[in-house]
Short mmCIF file of C-alpha atoms in Angstrom, two decimals:
data_model
loop_
_atom_site.label_atom_id
_atom_site.label_comp_id
_atom_site.label_asym_id
_atom_site.label_seq_id
_atom_site.Cartn_x
_atom_site.Cartn_y
_atom_site.Cartn_z
CA MET A 1 -67.60 -15.01 -74.96
CA ASN A 2 -70.18 -17.70 -75.67
CA LYS A 3 -70.45 -21.06 -73.91
CA LYS A 4 -68.47 -22.94 -76.59
CA GLN A 5 -65.59 -20.45 -76.46
CA GLN A 6 -65.56 -20.61 -72.64
CA LEU A 7 -65.38 -24.40 -72.81
CA ILE A 8 -62.42 -24.38 -75.24
CA SER A 9 -60.65 -21.67 -73.21
CA SER A 10 -61.03 -23.58 -69.94
CA PHE A 11 -59.93 -26.84 -71.58
CA PHE A 12 -56.58 -25.40 -72.63
CA SER A 13 -55.95 -23.49 -69.42
CA LYS A 14 -53.21 -24.67 -67.10
CA ASN A 15 -55.62 -25.77 -64.36
CA VAL A 16 -59.18 -26.95 -64.84
CA ASP A 17 -61.31 -26.97 -61.68
CA ASN A 18 -58.08 -26.69 -59.66
CA LYS A 19 -56.68 -29.79 -61.39
CA GLN A 20 -53.67 -30.12 -63.69
CA SER A 21 -53.92 -30.09 -67.50
CA PRO A 22 -55.47 -33.30 -68.93
CA PHE A 23 -52.51 -34.05 -71.24
CA ASN A 24 -49.37 -33.66 -69.16
CA ASN A 25 -48.84 -32.28 -65.66
CA ASN A 26 -45.60 -30.54 -66.68
CA ASN A 27 -46.91 -28.95 -69.88
CA THR A 28 -47.68 -25.27 -70.37
CA PRO A 29 -51.08 -24.28 -71.82
CA ARG A 30 -49.37 -23.73 -75.18
CA GLN A 31 -47.90 -27.28 -75.14
CA ASN A 32 -51.29 -28.70 -74.22
CA LYS A 33 -52.85 -26.88 -77.13
CA GLN A 34 -50.20 -28.27 -79.47
CA GLU A 35 -50.91 -31.82 -78.21
CA ALA A 36 -54.63 -31.35 -78.76
CA GLU A 37 -54.03 -30.08 -82.29
CA LYS A 38 -51.73 -33.04 -82.95
CA TYR A 39 -54.50 -35.40 -81.82
CA LYS A 40 -56.98 -33.67 -84.14
CA ARG A 41 -54.57 -34.00 -87.07
CA ILE A 42 -54.13 -37.73 -86.39
CA LYS A 43 -57.90 -38.16 -86.17
CA GLN A 44 -58.44 -36.26 -89.42
CA HIS A 45 -55.65 -38.26 -91.08
CA ASN A 46 -57.46 -41.46 -90.11
CA LYS A 47 -60.78 -40.22 -91.50
CA GLN A 48 -59.36 -39.13 -94.83
CA GLY A 49 -57.25 -42.27 -95.31
CA GLU A 50 -54.21 -40.35 -96.55
CA GLN A 51 -52.02 -43.46 -96.36
CA SER A 52 -53.19 -46.98 -97.15
CA PHE A 53 -50.06 -49.01 -97.79
CA ASN A 54 -46.40 -48.28 -98.23
CA THR A 55 -43.25 -50.35 -97.91
CA THR A 56 -39.66 -50.57 -99.12
CA ILE A 57 -38.67 -53.13 -101.75
CA LYS A 58 -35.10 -54.28 -102.35
CA GLN A 59 -34.08 -55.85 -105.67
CA ILE A 60 -30.83 -57.71 -106.38
CA ASN A 61 -29.27 -60.66 -108.24
CA LEU A 62 -27.47 -62.58 -105.50
CA GLN A 63 -25.42 -64.73 -107.92
CA LYS A 64 -25.92 -67.81 -105.72
CA LYS A 65 -23.47 -66.34 -103.20
CA GLN A 66 -23.93 -67.66 -99.68
CA THR A 67 -22.34 -64.60 -98.04
CA ALA A 68 -24.54 -62.17 -99.98
CA CYS A 69 -27.74 -64.04 -99.07
CA LYS A 70 -26.79 -64.34 -95.41
CA SER A 71 -25.94 -60.64 -95.10
CA TYR A 72 -28.77 -59.11 -97.13
CA PHE A 73 -31.48 -61.34 -95.66
CA LYS A 74 -30.29 -60.51 -92.14
CA ASP A 75 -30.34 -56.76 -92.91
CA LEU A 76 -34.03 -56.81 -93.87
CA SER A 77 -36.04 -54.60 -91.53
CA GLN A 78 -39.39 -55.80 -90.26
CA HIS A 79 -41.41 -54.19 -93.07
CA GLU A 80 -39.04 -54.58 -96.04
CA VAL A 81 -39.56 -56.86 -99.05
CA LEU A 82 -36.77 -58.45 -101.10
CA MET A 83 -37.17 -59.55 -104.73
CA GLY A 84 -34.10 -61.50 -105.81
CA GLN A 85 -32.64 -63.52 -108.64
CA GLU A 86 -30.21 -66.43 -108.36
CA PRO A 87 -30.42 -66.89 -104.57
CA TYR A 88 -28.31 -69.42 -102.67
CA ILE A 89 -30.35 -72.65 -102.48
CA TYR A 90 -29.37 -75.54 -100.21
CA LYS A 91 -31.11 -78.90 -100.68
CA ASN A 92 -33.82 -77.16 -102.72
CA LYS A 93 -34.56 -74.76 -99.84
CA LEU A 94 -34.01 -71.03 -99.37
CA VAL A 95 -31.77 -70.52 -96.34
CA TYR A 96 -30.82 -67.63 -94.03
CA VAL A 97 -34.33 -66.11 -94.11
CA PRO A 98 -34.82 -64.20 -90.81
CA GLN A 99 -37.60 -65.16 -88.38
CA THR A 100 -39.43 -61.91 -89.15
CA HIS A 101 -39.83 -62.91 -92.81
CA GLN A 102 -40.94 -65.78 -95.03
CA GLY A 103 -39.25 -66.74 -98.29
CA PHE A 104 -41.06 -67.86 -101.45
CA ILE A 105 -39.36 -69.83 -104.24
CA PRO A 106 -40.83 -71.60 -107.30
CA HIS A 107 -41.74 -75.27 -106.90
CA HIS A 108 -39.70 -76.80 -109.71
CA LYS A 109 -37.79 -80.03 -110.36
CA GLU A 110 -34.71 -77.95 -111.25
CA GLN A 111 -33.07 -75.54 -108.83
CA PRO A 112 -35.15 -72.31 -108.68
CA ARG A 113 -33.46 -69.08 -109.71
CA THR A 114 -35.84 -66.49 -108.26
CA THR A 115 -37.16 -65.59 -104.81
CA ILE A 116 -39.43 -63.13 -103.03
CA ILE A 117 -39.07 -62.57 -99.28
CA LEU A 118 -41.99 -60.96 -97.43
CA PRO A 119 -42.59 -59.85 -93.83
CA LYS A 120 -44.45 -62.64 -92.03
CA GLU A 121 -47.65 -60.66 -91.51
CA LEU A 122 -47.87 -59.94 -95.24
CA ALA A 123 -46.74 -63.48 -96.15
CA LYS A 124 -49.76 -64.91 -94.29
CA LYS A 125 -52.01 -63.13 -96.79
CA SER A 126 -49.91 -63.95 -99.86
CA PHE A 127 -49.55 -66.94 -102.17
CA ILE A 128 -47.65 -68.08 -105.26
CA MET A 129 -49.57 -67.85 -108.54
CA GLY A 130 -48.58 -71.04 -110.37
CA ALA A 131 -49.97 -69.89 -113.71
CA PHE A 132 -47.36 -67.10 -113.80
CA THR A 133 -44.45 -69.00 -112.25
CA ASN A 134 -41.65 -71.28 -113.42
CA ARG A 135 -38.01 -71.88 -112.51
CA ASP A 136 -36.91 -68.40 -113.59
CA MET A 137 -40.10 -66.47 -112.83
CA LEU A 138 -41.92 -66.18 -109.51
CA THR A 139 -45.20 -64.33 -109.05
CA VAL A 140 -46.73 -63.74 -105.61
CA LYS A 141 -50.13 -62.17 -105.00
CA CYS A 142 -50.28 -60.10 -101.81
CA ASN A 143 -53.70 -59.46 -100.28
CA ILE A 144 -52.73 -56.45 -98.16
CA ASN A 145 -56.30 -55.75 -97.04
CA LYS A 146 -59.79 -55.94 -98.50
CA ASP A 147 -59.10 -52.85 -100.64
CA ASN A 148 -55.49 -53.39 -101.71
CA ARG A 149 -53.99 -56.32 -103.62
CA ILE A 150 -50.72 -56.28 -105.52
CA LEU A 151 -48.71 -58.67 -107.68
CA LEU A 152 -44.96 -59.02 -107.11
CA CYS A 153 -42.91 -60.73 -109.82
CA SER A 154 -39.20 -61.62 -109.80
CA ILE A 155 -37.68 -62.73 -113.13
CA TYR A 156 -34.26 -64.01 -114.12
CA MET A 157 -33.62 -63.89 -117.88
CA ALA A 158 -30.74 -66.31 -118.36
CA CYS A 159 -28.06 -65.59 -120.96
CA GLY A 160 -26.00 -68.81 -121.00
CA ASN A 161 -24.05 -69.62 -124.19
CA ASN A 162 -24.53 -66.05 -125.40
CA GLN A 163 -28.30 -66.57 -125.51
CA GLN A 164 -30.02 -63.49 -126.97
CA GLU A 165 -33.60 -64.73 -127.23
CA ILE A 166 -36.04 -64.37 -124.33
CA ASP A 167 -37.25 -67.73 -123.03
CA PRO A 168 -40.61 -68.23 -124.86
CA GLU A 169 -42.22 -69.64 -121.70
CA ILE A 170 -41.25 -66.54 -119.68
CA GLN A 171 -42.47 -64.26 -122.47
CA LEU A 172 -45.83 -66.06 -122.53
CA LYS A 173 -46.21 -65.98 -118.73
CA ILE A 174 -45.38 -62.26 -118.51
CA THR A 175 -47.98 -61.54 -121.18
CA LYS A 176 -50.61 -63.56 -119.30
CA LEU A 177 -49.67 -61.89 -116.01
CA VAL A 178 -50.15 -58.38 -117.40
CA LYS A 179 -53.44 -59.41 -119.02
CA TYR A 180 -54.67 -60.90 -115.72
CA ALA A 181 -53.67 -57.73 -113.81
CA ASP A 182 -55.53 -55.54 -116.33
CA GLU A 183 -58.64 -57.68 -116.01
CA PHE A 184 -58.77 -57.19 -112.22
CA SER A 185 -57.14 -53.72 -112.07
CA LEU A 186 -54.18 -54.95 -110.00
CA PRO A 187 -50.82 -53.15 -109.65
CA VAL A 188 -47.85 -55.25 -110.86
CA TYR A 189 -44.23 -54.75 -109.76
CA ILE A 190 -41.63 -56.69 -111.78
CA ALA A 191 -37.97 -56.94 -110.70
CA THR A 192 -35.80 -58.53 -113.37
CA ASP A 193 -32.20 -59.18 -114.31
CA CYS A 194 -32.83 -58.98 -118.06
CA ASN A 195 -29.18 -59.38 -119.16
CA GLY A 196 -29.93 -56.92 -121.95
CA HIS A 197 -28.67 -53.46 -122.91
CA HIS A 198 -30.89 -50.72 -124.31
CA PRO A 199 -31.09 -46.90 -124.14
CA GLN A 200 -34.62 -47.14 -122.71
CA TRP A 201 -33.11 -47.93 -119.29
CA ASN A 202 -30.13 -45.63 -119.86
CA SER A 203 -27.72 -48.36 -120.90
CA LYS A 204 -24.70 -47.12 -122.86
CA LYS A 205 -24.92 -50.03 -125.28
CA CYS A 206 -27.68 -51.81 -127.17
CA ASN A 207 -27.71 -55.52 -127.97
CA SER A 208 -30.16 -58.02 -129.46
CA ARG A 209 -31.44 -59.17 -126.05
CA GLY A 210 -32.02 -55.57 -124.97
CA THR A 211 -33.99 -54.81 -128.13
CA LYS A 212 -36.21 -57.86 -127.60
CA VAL A 213 -36.85 -56.92 -123.95
CA ALA A 214 -37.61 -53.30 -124.93
CA ASN A 215 -40.08 -54.50 -127.59
CA LEU A 216 -41.82 -56.74 -125.05
CA ILE A 217 -42.07 -53.84 -122.57
CA CYS A 218 -43.60 -51.63 -125.27
CA GLN A 219 -45.97 -54.37 -126.41
CA LEU A 220 -47.30 -54.90 -122.87
CA ASP A 221 -47.46 -51.16 -122.10
CA LEU A 222 -45.18 -51.47 -119.06
CA ASN A 223 -43.37 -48.58 -117.37
CA ILE A 224 -39.59 -48.63 -116.77
CA GLU A 225 -38.96 -47.25 -113.28
CA ASN A 226 -35.14 -47.01 -113.48
CA LYS A 227 -33.79 -43.53 -112.71
CA GLY A 228 -30.40 -42.10 -113.60
CA ASN A 229 -27.46 -43.88 -115.21
CA SER A 230 -25.80 -45.60 -112.23
CA PRO A 231 -24.66 -49.11 -113.25
CA THR A 232 -26.51 -52.00 -111.61
CA PHE A 233 -23.74 -54.50 -112.47
CA VAL A 234 -20.03 -54.05 -111.75
CA ASN A 235 -17.65 -57.03 -111.87
CA THR A 236 -14.14 -57.45 -110.45
CA ARG A 237 -12.57 -56.55 -113.81
CA GLY A 238 -14.24 -53.12 -113.72
CA TYR A 239 -16.85 -53.82 -116.41
CA ASN A 240 -20.19 -52.14 -115.58
CA SER A 241 -23.61 -52.01 -117.18
CA ILE A 242 -27.32 -51.50 -116.47
CA ILE A 243 -29.06 -54.87 -116.81
CA ASP A 244 -31.34 -54.90 -113.72
CA ILE A 245 -34.63 -53.12 -114.33
CA THR A 246 -37.85 -52.46 -112.41
CA LEU A 247 -41.14 -52.53 -114.33
CA THR A 248 -44.72 -51.62 -113.43
CA ASN A 249 -48.06 -51.77 -115.22
CA LYS A 250 -50.51 -48.90 -115.67
CA HIS A 251 -52.28 -49.70 -112.37
CA ALA A 252 -49.00 -49.18 -110.47
CA LYS A 253 -48.12 -45.95 -112.25
CA ASN A 254 -46.73 -43.20 -109.98
CA THR A 255 -46.73 -45.49 -106.92
CA ILE A 256 -42.93 -45.95 -106.83
CA LYS A 257 -40.96 -43.35 -104.90
CA THR A 258 -37.20 -42.79 -104.43
CA TRP A 259 -35.91 -45.50 -106.82
CA LYS A 260 -32.13 -45.66 -106.42
CA VAL A 261 -29.09 -47.92 -106.90
CA GLY A 262 -26.96 -48.71 -103.84
CA GLY A 263 -23.20 -48.58 -103.44
CA THR A 264 -20.75 -51.39 -102.63
CA SER A 265 -22.27 -54.85 -102.91
CA LEU A 266 -21.42 -58.42 -101.90
CA SER A 267 -22.60 -59.46 -105.36
CA ASP A 268 -21.52 -58.20 -108.78
CA HIS A 269 -25.02 -56.74 -108.96
CA LYS A 270 -25.84 -53.69 -106.85
CA MET A 271 -28.81 -53.41 -104.53
CA ILE A 272 -31.76 -51.48 -105.96
CA LYS A 273 -34.07 -49.93 -103.41
CA PHE A 274 -37.42 -48.22 -103.87
CA GLU A 275 -40.58 -47.41 -101.95
CA ILE A 276 -44.12 -48.09 -103.06
CA ASN A 277 -47.08 -46.06 -101.86
CA LEU A 278 -50.53 -47.01 -103.07
CA GLY A 279 -52.11 -43.75 -101.89
CA ASN A 280 -55.49 -43.26 -100.26
CA ALA A 281 -57.77 -44.54 -103.01
CA THR A 282 -57.72 -47.83 -104.84
CA THR A 283 -59.92 -49.16 -107.58
CA SER A 284 -61.07 -52.76 -107.61
CA THR A 285 -63.71 -54.72 -109.45
CA THR A 286 -66.69 -56.72 -108.28
CA ARG A 287 -69.73 -58.53 -109.65
CA ASN A 288 -73.38 -58.22 -108.62
CA PHE A 289 -74.14 -61.94 -108.21
CA LYS A 290 -77.62 -61.17 -106.83
CA ALA A 291 -78.70 -59.91 -110.23
CA ILE A 292 -77.21 -62.77 -112.27
CA ASN A 293 -79.39 -65.09 -114.36
CA TRP A 294 -77.79 -68.51 -113.83
CA GLY A 295 -79.76 -69.99 -116.71
CA ASP A 296 -78.16 -67.53 -119.12
CA TYR A 297 -74.78 -68.34 -117.57
CA GLN A 298 -75.19 -72.09 -118.25
CA ASN A 299 -76.39 -71.40 -121.79
CA GLU A 300 -73.32 -69.24 -122.48
CA ILE A 301 -70.99 -72.03 -121.32
CA LYS A 302 -72.80 -74.62 -123.46
CA LYS A 303 -72.61 -72.31 -126.45
CA MET A 304 -68.88 -71.76 -125.98
CA ILE A 305 -68.18 -75.49 -125.59
CA GLU A 306 -70.06 -76.16 -128.85
CA GLU A 307 -67.96 -73.53 -130.63
CA ARG A 308 -64.74 -74.78 -129.08
CA PRO A 309 -65.20 -78.43 -128.03
CA PHE A 310 -63.58 -79.53 -124.77
CA ILE A 311 -61.27 -82.48 -125.40
CA LYS A 312 -60.90 -84.73 -122.38
CA LYS A 313 -57.26 -85.66 -121.82
CA THR A 314 -56.42 -88.27 -119.22
CA ASP A 315 -52.68 -87.52 -119.28
CA PRO A 316 -51.75 -85.88 -115.89
CA LYS A 317 -49.52 -83.42 -117.75
CA ASN A 318 -52.62 -81.90 -119.38
CA ILE A 319 -54.59 -81.38 -116.17
CA GLU A 320 -53.44 -77.76 -115.80
CA SER A 321 -54.29 -76.92 -119.42
CA ASN A 322 -57.78 -78.45 -118.98
CA VAL A 323 -58.36 -76.45 -115.79
CA ASN A 324 -57.17 -73.24 -117.48
CA PHE A 325 -59.48 -73.96 -120.44
CA MET A 326 -62.54 -74.32 -118.18
CA ASN A 327 -61.58 -71.25 -116.11
CA GLU A 328 -61.33 -69.21 -119.29
CA LEU A 329 -64.78 -70.36 -120.43
CA MET A 330 -66.39 -69.61 -117.07
CA ASN A 331 -64.80 -66.14 -116.87
CA LYS A 332 -65.93 -65.26 -120.39
CA ALA A 333 -69.47 -66.44 -119.63
CA LEU A 334 -69.49 -64.42 -116.38
CA ASN A 335 -68.29 -61.30 -118.16
CA LYS A 336 -71.25 -61.55 -120.54
CA VAL A 337 -74.05 -62.19 -118.03
CA CYS A 338 -72.50 -60.48 -114.99
CA PRO A 339 -69.87 -57.93 -116.08
CA LEU A 340 -67.25 -56.56 -113.71
CA VAL A 341 -68.03 -53.19 -112.13
CA LYS A 342 -65.27 -50.86 -110.95
CA ILE A 343 -65.51 -49.51 -107.40
CA THR A 344 -63.22 -47.07 -105.62
CA HIS A 345 -62.37 -47.44 -101.93
CA LYS A 346 -60.68 -45.13 -99.49
CA SER A 347 -58.84 -47.12 -96.89
CA LYS A 348 -58.29 -45.88 -93.36
CA ALA A 349 -54.85 -45.00 -92.09
CA PRO A 350 -53.48 -46.91 -89.08
CA TRP A 351 -54.67 -45.62 -85.67
CA SER A 352 -51.63 -45.25 -83.39
CA LYS A 353 -51.37 -45.94 -79.65
CA GLU A 354 -50.52 -42.28 -79.13
CA ALA A 355 -53.78 -41.25 -80.77
CA THR A 356 -55.73 -43.71 -78.58
CA THR A 357 -54.16 -42.31 -75.40
CA LEU A 358 -54.90 -38.72 -76.43
CA LYS A 359 -58.46 -39.65 -77.34
CA LYS A 360 -59.10 -41.18 -73.90
CA LYS A 361 -57.70 -38.13 -72.10
CA TYR A 362 -59.70 -35.80 -74.33
CA ILE A 363 -63.00 -37.64 -73.70
CA LYS A 364 -62.33 -37.89 -69.95
CA GLN A 365 -61.64 -34.17 -69.59
CA LYS A 366 -64.53 -33.21 -71.83
CA THR A 367 -66.87 -35.28 -69.63
CA LYS A 368 -65.62 -33.52 -66.49
CA LEU A 369 -66.18 -30.10 -68.04
CA LEU A 370 -69.74 -30.93 -69.06
CA LEU A 371 -70.75 -32.25 -65.62
#
């Protein structure tokens, strides 16, 4: 038996230098070996980054019901996210949000009809994206860590007065959102009450609204995450249908696990629940600003302004359009002189307290053996 084998053998023996086992005084040598192997697995798991981010998302139309909001918000566990439509709003504020969470609603002169509720730690690193938000559509960008960023979007497609058309503003904003996500390789998760029927999401019927929504989904190359044929809407008269759908873009493909529809609900809509897991590797984009020629950048902007003159508008209503115009020019110029480069990261898994304790005991005993 060589020196290394002797060291390992003595480490896992019941007594080392007439002292008890380093892990637990009551453990047998076999149990100590199991604990050591467990520590090694945790350490290897951390190195390989097998898990970077996962959470549970709940999706539901709350139908402005006070009882439903109060109950479902209270039931949110510390790490769960809720994406809702038609929440109960009191004095233009979202109420009943637990202390462990923070609620986001659109800033609009009319009463908002969408919400996203995030755990406070995640909410601190998240913000509303105004360019992709209105009364019936709310988009929140979550900066989970330096490697992982996601876009959450809650949409209510109203159907008052037998309305079959999709609101043009919502259609435009969804298109821009998907385009933005593609440009920066960001996963998008869309929870929507589309008020439309179509076989693509296993609906028994097909109507004009459903056809228009299905065409938009196809046009934007989105994935429908609905599984099975359980109805997502059941009213008191017994009528049921599938009108609540979950959508993802190509960067979020295969990240949703265990999508399912819940049972009895305090709303006519049932609770949809699914988990997202971004895996151990994520792709993001960056620019090498050290290599950029700023003279070329300025020339590109001047050239673009000459081709498409910038009209100064003093009306406050046009401020946002002017800002968007300039942002578009600057991004196009940057893409020409300093193109985006894709990079892949492997994020580390969380290091638990148990692993820290085992590590300390391991190092302490190893030091004693080597003395």
